Amino acid sequence: MDLEAVKKYLEKKGETSSLVDGLPARFLEPLIMNALRVDLIEPGRVVCSMKIPPRLLNAGNSLHGGATAALVDVVGSAAIPSVGYSVSSTGVSVEINVSYLDAAYAHEEIEIEARALRVGKAIAVISVEFRKKKTGKIFAQGRHTKFLPTASKL
Amino acid sequence: MDLEAVKKYLEKKGETSSLVDGLPARFLEPLIMNALRVDLIEPGRVVCSMKIPPRLLNAGNSLHGGATAALVDVVGSAAIPSVGYSVSSTGVSVEINVSYLDAAYAHEEIEIEARALRVGKAIAVISVEFRKKKTGKIFAQGRHTKFLPTASKL
Amino acid sequence: MDLEAVKKYLEKKGETSSLVDGLPARFLEPLIMNALRVDLIEPGRVVCSMKIPPRLLNAGNSLHGGATAALVDVVGSAAIPSVGYSVSSTGVSVEINVSYLDAAYAHEEIEIEARALRVGKAIAVISVEFRKKKTGKIFAQGRHTKFLPTASKL
Amino acid sequence: MDLEAVKKYLEKKGETSSLVDGLPARFLEPLIMNALRVDLIEPGRVVCSMKIPPRLLNAGNSLHGGATAALVDVVGSAAIPSVGYSVSSTGVSVEINVSYLDAAYAHEEIEIEARALRVGKAIAVISVEFRKKKTGKIFAQGRHTKFLPTASKL
């Protein structure tokens, strides 16, 4: 049992540390979204593409599970204005879940499809599916539940 | 319905775009972990602290839901070597889920506690709780399920 | 705050109590499955129909959330032998999650579709969607993750 | 691939079929709750006990995953009136998730603890933990998210 190694891993500060400390506010979204392209938007459905950038890899050189979860949040949220809500009020996250089915590697072209299962007066639920573009194979599936507080005031 | 605004939001490339493109590989972990401090490690339990850095905020100026999910992944994984597995083999994510209970703002001190509910031969399940240090109030709770492939070979 | 009422609700034993105590072993499956009809089975996909029986309603007279979750378990599990595993070894549940999108009422015809997202050597993940037959509207969506211990021995 | 066996399993109607068809409305709750005893109720926390009855077993002779999920629903809901809401309005389920950590067998004494993580104006989230009484070991953990529509009217 090597508790010291766990501590070192969690607190590791490499050469990137000074770079990280200098980053602007709200940097997580540019980090994960900079490579996103929108292929299709229609009411209740958003499809994006991305060529997996090396900056989003994990130690196993595949798309980081945390990046996948963050993309469920961001792309899932975009499905709400697609059914008529203002882009500035996509609600508050209540729950996100993701199943990881397979690894996706650097430079692979992937497709992220968000589909609104329900956008009600107060609750929206969006399914988000990650596929490899070459084979169509699903490699992750998530769901995003949001509370729409401003909508409930209308 | 303003589909163009949705597209613009998803593909927005601000002044940070060139900065993002120049980032090194595997940058998500330094981004979310650079502010982490380990308070306690014992078998099956890891407690970390973090002063929420502005770079991890969302548009509402609270901790980004994607950052919370990524922290469930990273801190949850650290609970596996704490029960005796090698730090280099914390398994493969099968599922992550997070409930968002409250907002946490920039510079708030938070505590992240990962507790192994089960670390079996093939499956590990870890609960990850996010609390505000000042009040002890839970503001997010997640669960992380991992498959331990190397363990199953033993 | 009426803690006594909560206790009474949880321990309520009505006229059905003696009936319940006399039930045979493993009665949950007949209770929820007796009305199921199989419409289609193909590799990785199972579609069933059910006319919601009054015995599965909740106090609001719609399909009980616990019944929906139990159906995710049972119908989801059936998608595993559909890709070639023995019916007698559909693995062990690791995780079930369900989003409830709308109410479905007694005598409504519903369709339950289980689709294997992945059936690997050790882990299977199945998506289970509940639709109203009349409108095609999704009223619940779940995911079921199973560990396939016998398969991993092969 | 034995699709016929899958169909037979899903549509199996044994000797219990006529018994099932004659059951009264809303029978799922008595089925899973009849053995429940309330050990403790305090604001935001409900602890129940149950000796696992054979009627709730699965084919592997352990507590059915569907029964566990249904208990997350029912016992989790009871934590909402414990913080002051009327027993008659515990809201509408938005999401239930359960991690299955270990098997629990017939006649084992178990403890089910529901803890309200948040009961807000519109959203309640409850954590539900299943432990074996003899050892204190957690064998399942779930979360239940509910929408409180009547509360939002106040």
Short mmCIF file of N, CA and C in Angstrom, two decimals, chain C residues 3-17 20-21, chain D residues 29-41 46-50 55 71 74-75 78 87 133:
data_model
loop_
_atom_site.label_atom_id
_atom_site.label_comp_id
_atom_site.label_asym_id
_atom_site.label_seq_id
_atom_site.Cartn_x
_atom_site.Cartn_y
_atom_site.Cartn_z
N LEU C 3 -43.54 13.08 11.73
CA LEU C 3 -42.72 11.87 11.61
C LEU C 3 -43.57 10.61 11.80
N GLU C 4 -44.60 10.72 12.60
CA GLU C 4 -45.46 9.55 12.86
C GLU C 4 -46.16 9.11 11.56
N ALA C 5 -46.54 10.09 10.74
CA ALA C 5 -47.21 9.76 9.47
C ALA C 5 -46.26 9.05 8.52
N VAL C 6 -44.98 9.46 8.54
CA VAL C 6 -43.98 8.80 7.70
C VAL C 6 -43.85 7.34 8.12
N LYS C 7 -43.75 7.14 9.43
CA LYS C 7 -43.62 5.77 9.96
C LYS C 7 -44.83 4.93 9.57
N LYS C 8 -46.01 5.53 9.70
CA LYS C 8 -47.23 4.80 9.36
C LYS C 8 -47.23 4.42 7.88
N TYR C 9 -46.78 5.35 7.05
CA TYR C 9 -46.74 5.06 5.61
C TYR C 9 -45.79 3.90 5.30
N LEU C 10 -44.60 3.95 5.92
CA LEU C 10 -43.60 2.92 5.61
C LEU C 10 -43.99 1.56 6.18
N GLU C 11 -44.72 1.56 7.29
CA GLU C 11 -45.06 0.28 7.91
C GLU C 11 -46.51 -0.11 7.67
N LYS C 12 -47.18 0.61 6.80
CA LYS C 12 -48.61 0.34 6.58
C LYS C 12 -48.79 -1.12 6.19
N LYS C 13 -49.69 -1.74 6.86
CA LYS C 13 -50.04 -3.10 6.50
C LYS C 13 -51.55 -3.13 6.36
N GLY C 14 -51.98 -3.16 5.14
CA GLY C 14 -53.41 -3.12 4.91
C GLY C 14 -53.97 -4.53 4.85
N GLU C 15 -55.06 -4.63 4.16
CA GLU C 15 -55.74 -5.91 4.02
C GLU C 15 -54.91 -6.90 3.20
N THR C 16 -53.89 -6.36 2.47
CA THR C 16 -53.10 -7.23 1.61
C THR C 16 -52.00 -7.95 2.37
N SER C 17 -51.80 -7.58 3.64
CA SER C 17 -50.64 -8.10 4.36
C SER C 17 -50.58 -9.62 4.41
N VAL C 20 -49.64 -10.95 1.05
CA VAL C 20 -48.21 -10.79 0.74
C VAL C 20 -47.38 -11.86 1.42
N ASP C 21 -47.65 -12.08 2.70
CA ASP C 21 -46.82 -13.04 3.44
C ASP C 21 -46.93 -14.46 2.88
N GLU D 29 -46.06 -1.86 -3.95
CA GLU D 29 -45.61 -1.34 -2.65
C GLU D 29 -45.81 -2.34 -1.51
N PRO D 30 -47.01 -2.91 -1.34
CA PRO D 30 -47.11 -3.95 -0.31
C PRO D 30 -46.08 -5.07 -0.51
N LEU D 31 -45.86 -5.47 -1.76
CA LEU D 31 -44.93 -6.57 -2.01
C LEU D 31 -43.55 -6.28 -1.43
N ILE D 32 -43.05 -5.05 -1.70
CA ILE D 32 -41.67 -4.78 -1.25
C ILE D 32 -41.61 -4.18 0.15
N MET D 33 -42.74 -3.60 0.64
CA MET D 33 -42.69 -2.89 1.90
C MET D 33 -43.22 -3.68 3.10
N ASN D 34 -43.84 -4.83 2.83
CA ASN D 34 -44.55 -5.50 3.93
C ASN D 34 -43.61 -5.92 5.06
N ALA D 35 -42.34 -6.17 4.73
CA ALA D 35 -41.40 -6.62 5.76
C ALA D 35 -40.62 -5.46 6.40
N LEU D 36 -40.86 -4.24 5.95
CA LEU D 36 -40.10 -3.06 6.44
C LEU D 36 -40.49 -2.68 7.87
N ARG D 37 -39.50 -2.39 8.68
CA ARG D 37 -39.74 -1.80 10.00
C ARG D 37 -38.96 -0.49 10.07
N VAL D 38 -39.57 0.52 10.65
CA VAL D 38 -38.88 1.81 10.78
C VAL D 38 -38.10 1.83 12.09
N ASP D 39 -36.79 2.04 12.01
CA ASP D 39 -35.96 2.07 13.22
C ASP D 39 -35.79 3.49 13.73
N LEU D 40 -35.77 4.45 12.80
CA LEU D 40 -35.48 5.83 13.20
C LEU D 40 -35.99 6.78 12.14
N ILE D 41 -36.64 7.84 12.60
CA ILE D 41 -36.98 8.93 11.68
C ILE D 41 -36.56 10.22 12.37
N VAL D 46 -34.08 8.70 7.43
CA VAL D 46 -34.99 7.60 7.76
C VAL D 46 -34.17 6.32 7.72
N VAL D 47 -34.25 5.52 8.77
CA VAL D 47 -33.56 4.23 8.78
C VAL D 47 -34.58 3.12 8.97
N CYS D 48 -34.59 2.15 8.07
CA CYS D 48 -35.51 1.02 8.15
C CYS D 48 -34.72 -0.28 8.24
N SER D 49 -35.38 -1.33 8.71
CA SER D 49 -34.81 -2.66 8.72
C SER D 49 -35.71 -3.60 7.95
N MET D 50 -35.14 -4.67 7.47
CA MET D 50 -35.93 -5.69 6.78
C MET D 50 -35.18 -7.01 6.85
N ARG D 55 -39.87 -13.84 -1.17
CA ARG D 55 -40.62 -13.34 -2.34
C ARG D 55 -39.84 -12.29 -3.12
N LEU D 71 -37.04 -0.14 -3.57
CA LEU D 71 -36.86 0.32 -2.18
C LEU D 71 -36.16 1.68 -2.14
N VAL D 74 -39.07 4.07 -2.69
CA VAL D 74 -40.04 4.17 -1.59
C VAL D 74 -39.41 4.75 -0.32
N VAL D 75 -38.28 4.19 0.09
CA VAL D 75 -37.67 4.67 1.34
C VAL D 75 -37.04 6.05 1.11
N ALA D 78 -39.62 8.70 1.46
CA ALA D 78 -40.03 8.95 2.85
C ALA D 78 -39.14 9.96 3.55
N VAL D 87 -46.88 13.98 3.78
CA VAL D 87 -46.68 12.61 3.30
C VAL D 87 -47.41 12.39 1.98
N LYS D 133 -26.89 -5.95 8.40
CA LYS D 133 -26.91 -5.56 9.81
C LYS D 133 -25.79 -6.20 10.60
#
